[in-house]
Amino acid sequence: MLRRRGKPALHCRAPPARQPHAAAAGRHIRERHAPLALGAGHVGRAVVAACPASAFAITWIDSATDRFPKDVPPHVTATPAADMPRLAVHAPQNAHHLIFTYSHDIDLALCAALLKRGAESVGLIGSDTKKSRFSRRLRDMGLDPSGIICPIGDKSLGKLPAQIAHGALISLIARTQTKVSA
């Protein structure tokens, strides 16, 4: 339970089948292809709100506790981390990652950390221009950016947070169902 202004604000628990394991700095990151949502801004909130509890147990990470809403769904573990890229290197390699922070620098550092670590998938909010710039910078770091999905979602659905969230979740659910049924 996280506390804000002296009162319990966020109650976060794992579903019985997906118990958390200890990770960096005493934080918890869930296993079993569970997505890590990196960023608690408008799109992060929309993804968490739109994700069916039966689909995933989400670990939701942001650098500031006050960015998380007062109420977090029970299938979501909200984890504040001052240094998100440092925490990301401890994420399970079979996790899906959705990156939508407020900072391009943090987004790039997260992409680099996850590419070095390995991940089931890495989705990045942005445009084709952002993808091109990040790809060039990641190649300059000696990393292969081809595994990054950017932009996340479905452009035809629109650019509003709820529309991006809807498209990103449809894609993520399709990817994980394909893996299970293959």
Short mmCIF file of C-alpha atoms in Angstrom, two decimals:
data_model
loop_
_atom_site.label_atom_id
_atom_site.label_comp_id
_atom_site.label_asym_id
_atom_site.label_seq_id
_atom_site.Cartn_x
_atom_site.Cartn_y
_atom_site.Cartn_z
CA MET A 1 0.00 0.00 0.00
CA LEU A 2 1.38 3.40 -0.94
CA ARG A 3 0.62 6.41 1.21
CA ARG A 4 -0.09 9.92 0.07
CA ARG A 5 -0.60 12.82 2.48
CA GLY A 6 -0.57 10.40 5.42
CA LYS A 7 -3.57 8.40 4.18
CA PRO A 8 -3.64 5.05 2.38
CA ALA A 9 -4.05 5.96 -1.26
CA LEU A 10 -3.12 3.00 -3.42
CA HIS A 11 -3.95 -0.60 -2.62
CA CYS A 12 -2.08 -2.86 -4.97
CA ARG A 13 -2.25 -6.63 -4.88
CA ALA A 14 -1.35 -9.41 -7.25
CA PRO A 15 -3.93 -11.92 -8.46
CA PRO A 16 -3.34 -15.34 -6.84
CA ALA A 17 -1.81 -16.91 -9.97
CA ARG A 18 0.75 -14.12 -10.38
CA GLN A 19 2.51 -13.47 -7.12
CA PRO A 20 5.22 -10.79 -7.29
CA HIS A 21 8.89 -11.51 -6.70
CA ALA A 22 11.44 -9.16 -5.20
CA ALA A 23 13.30 -6.90 -7.61
CA ALA A 24 15.56 -3.86 -7.42
CA ALA A 25 15.28 -1.61 -4.39
CA GLY A 26 12.61 -3.75 -2.77
CA ARG A 27 10.11 -3.13 -5.58
CA HIS A 28 8.02 -5.87 -7.15
CA ILE A 29 7.72 -6.77 -10.80
CA ARG A 30 5.40 -9.56 -11.89
CA GLU A 31 6.30 -12.39 -14.22
CA ARG A 32 4.43 -14.42 -16.88
CA HIS A 33 4.35 -11.99 -19.79
CA ALA A 34 2.70 -9.36 -17.61
CA PRO A 35 3.06 -5.91 -19.09
CA LEU A 36 5.06 -3.18 -17.47
CA ALA A 37 3.46 0.19 -18.05
CA LEU A 38 6.15 2.84 -17.83
CA GLY A 39 4.63 6.24 -17.21
CA ALA A 40 1.53 7.40 -15.31
CA GLY A 41 0.50 10.32 -17.48
CA HIS A 42 -2.63 10.53 -19.62
CA VAL A 43 -1.86 7.53 -21.84
CA GLY A 44 -0.57 5.40 -18.96
CA ARG A 45 -3.75 6.07 -17.02
CA ALA A 46 -5.85 5.28 -20.09
CA VAL A 47 -4.06 1.95 -20.64
CA VAL A 48 -4.50 0.90 -17.02
CA ALA A 49 -8.16 1.96 -17.02
CA ALA A 50 -8.92 0.14 -20.27
CA CYS A 51 -7.08 -3.10 -19.53
CA PRO A 52 -9.47 -5.89 -18.54
CA ALA A 53 -8.47 -7.36 -15.18
CA SER A 54 -8.72 -10.84 -16.66
CA ALA A 55 -6.20 -10.03 -19.42
CA PHE A 56 -3.12 -9.04 -17.42
CA ALA A 57 -1.68 -8.21 -14.06
CA ILE A 58 0.11 -4.93 -14.77
CA THR A 59 3.13 -3.47 -13.04
CA TRP A 60 2.79 0.29 -13.44
CA ILE A 61 5.94 2.33 -12.91
CA ASP A 62 6.44 6.08 -12.72
CA SER A 63 9.06 8.38 -11.23
CA ALA A 64 6.56 10.26 -9.04
CA THR A 65 4.00 8.79 -6.66
CA ASP A 66 1.65 11.74 -7.18
CA ARG A 67 1.20 10.86 -10.87
CA PHE A 68 -0.68 7.70 -9.95
CA PRO A 69 -4.42 8.14 -9.49
CA LYS A 70 -5.92 7.79 -6.03
CA ASP A 71 -7.57 4.48 -6.92
CA VAL A 72 -5.62 1.81 -8.76
CA PRO A 73 -7.37 -1.36 -9.96
CA PRO A 74 -6.58 -4.54 -8.00
CA HIS A 75 -4.87 -6.16 -11.02
CA VAL A 76 -2.32 -3.31 -11.09
CA THR A 77 0.76 -2.83 -8.93
CA ALA A 78 1.77 0.85 -8.85
CA THR A 79 5.50 1.19 -8.30
CA PRO A 80 7.19 4.56 -7.88
CA ALA A 81 10.82 4.52 -9.04
CA ALA A 82 12.98 7.63 -9.13
CA ASP A 83 15.14 5.98 -11.82
CA MET A 84 12.84 3.98 -14.09
CA PRO A 85 15.61 2.77 -16.47
CA ARG A 86 17.53 1.40 -13.51
CA LEU A 87 14.47 -0.53 -12.37
CA ALA A 88 13.73 -1.71 -15.91
CA VAL A 89 16.97 -3.69 -16.08
CA HIS A 90 15.50 -5.94 -13.39
CA ALA A 91 12.25 -6.58 -15.27
CA PRO A 92 11.47 -10.12 -16.33
CA GLN A 93 12.74 -10.79 -19.84
CA ASN A 94 9.42 -12.36 -20.78
CA ALA A 95 7.46 -9.20 -19.95
CA HIS A 96 5.83 -6.84 -22.42
CA HIS A 97 6.76 -3.19 -21.90
CA LEU A 98 4.72 -0.14 -22.85
CA ILE A 99 6.64 3.14 -22.60
CA PHE A 100 4.80 6.45 -22.36
CA THR A 101 6.64 8.78 -20.03
CA TYR A 102 6.66 12.58 -20.08
CA SER A 103 10.28 12.70 -21.27
CA HIS A 104 11.97 11.65 -24.51
CA ASP A 105 15.23 11.23 -22.57
CA ILE A 106 13.59 8.80 -20.15
CA ASP A 107 11.87 7.00 -23.04
CA LEU A 108 15.22 6.57 -24.81
CA ALA A 109 16.96 5.38 -21.63
CA LEU A 110 14.14 2.87 -21.03
CA CYS A 111 14.38 1.59 -24.61
CA ALA A 112 18.15 1.17 -24.25
CA ALA A 113 17.86 -0.58 -20.87
CA LEU A 114 15.20 -2.98 -22.15
CA LEU A 115 17.05 -3.75 -25.38
CA LYS A 116 20.20 -4.55 -23.37
CA ARG A 117 18.20 -6.66 -20.92
CA GLY A 118 15.94 -8.39 -23.40
CA ALA A 119 12.16 -8.27 -23.40
CA GLU A 120 9.22 -10.08 -24.91
CA SER A 121 8.21 -6.79 -26.52
CA VAL A 122 8.85 -3.04 -26.19
CA GLY A 123 6.14 -0.60 -27.26
CA LEU A 124 6.85 3.12 -27.40
CA ILE A 125 4.38 5.97 -27.69
CA GLY A 126 5.32 8.39 -30.42
CA SER A 127 5.38 9.09 -34.09
CA ASP A 128 7.27 7.72 -37.06
CA THR A 129 9.68 10.65 -36.59
CA LYS A 130 10.32 9.69 -32.96
CA LYS A 131 10.88 6.08 -34.04
CA SER A 132 13.40 7.19 -36.66
CA ARG A 133 15.30 9.43 -34.20
CA PHE A 134 15.32 6.79 -31.47
CA SER A 135 16.40 4.08 -33.92
CA ARG A 136 19.37 6.15 -35.03
CA ARG A 137 20.38 6.96 -31.44
CA LEU A 138 19.99 3.35 -30.28
CA ARG A 139 22.09 2.08 -33.22
CA ASP A 140 24.74 4.66 -32.22
CA MET A 141 24.72 2.96 -28.78
CA GLY A 142 25.35 -0.40 -30.47
CA LEU A 143 21.77 -1.64 -29.97
CA ASP A 144 19.34 -3.11 -32.48
CA PRO A 145 16.11 -1.07 -32.33
CA SER A 146 14.18 -3.32 -34.73
CA GLY A 147 12.23 -4.92 -31.87
CA ILE A 148 10.69 -1.65 -30.71
CA ILE A 149 7.07 -1.13 -31.72
CA CYS A 150 6.53 2.58 -32.33
CA PRO A 151 4.08 4.10 -32.45
CA ILE A 152 2.00 1.88 -30.17
CA GLY A 153 -1.68 1.53 -30.84
CA ASP A 154 -3.47 1.90 -34.12
CA LYS A 155 -3.16 5.26 -35.90
CA SER A 156 -6.58 4.82 -37.47
CA LEU A 157 -8.21 4.90 -34.01
CA GLY A 158 -6.92 8.40 -33.27
CA LYS A 159 -4.43 10.21 -31.05
CA LEU A 160 -6.43 10.70 -27.86
CA PRO A 161 -5.13 8.78 -24.83
CA ALA A 162 -8.14 6.43 -24.73
CA GLN A 163 -7.76 5.71 -28.47
CA ILE A 164 -4.03 5.01 -28.12
CA ALA A 165 -4.73 2.79 -25.11
CA HIS A 166 -7.43 0.87 -26.97
CA GLY A 167 -5.16 0.19 -29.94
CA ALA A 168 -2.16 -0.71 -27.75
CA LEU A 169 -4.18 -3.18 -25.69
CA ILE A 170 -5.76 -4.81 -28.75
CA SER A 171 -2.26 -5.31 -30.17
CA LEU A 172 -0.83 -6.59 -26.89
CA ILE A 173 -3.69 -9.03 -26.31
CA ALA A 174 -3.38 -10.29 -29.90
CA ARG A 175 0.38 -10.80 -29.49
CA THR A 176 0.02 -12.72 -26.24
CA GLN A 177 -2.88 -14.85 -27.48
CA THR A 178 -0.90 -15.76 -30.59
CA LYS A 179 2.00 -16.90 -28.38
CA VAL A 180 -0.29 -19.05 -26.25
CA SER A 181 -2.13 -20.68 -29.14
CA ALA A 182 0.95 -21.25 -31.33
#
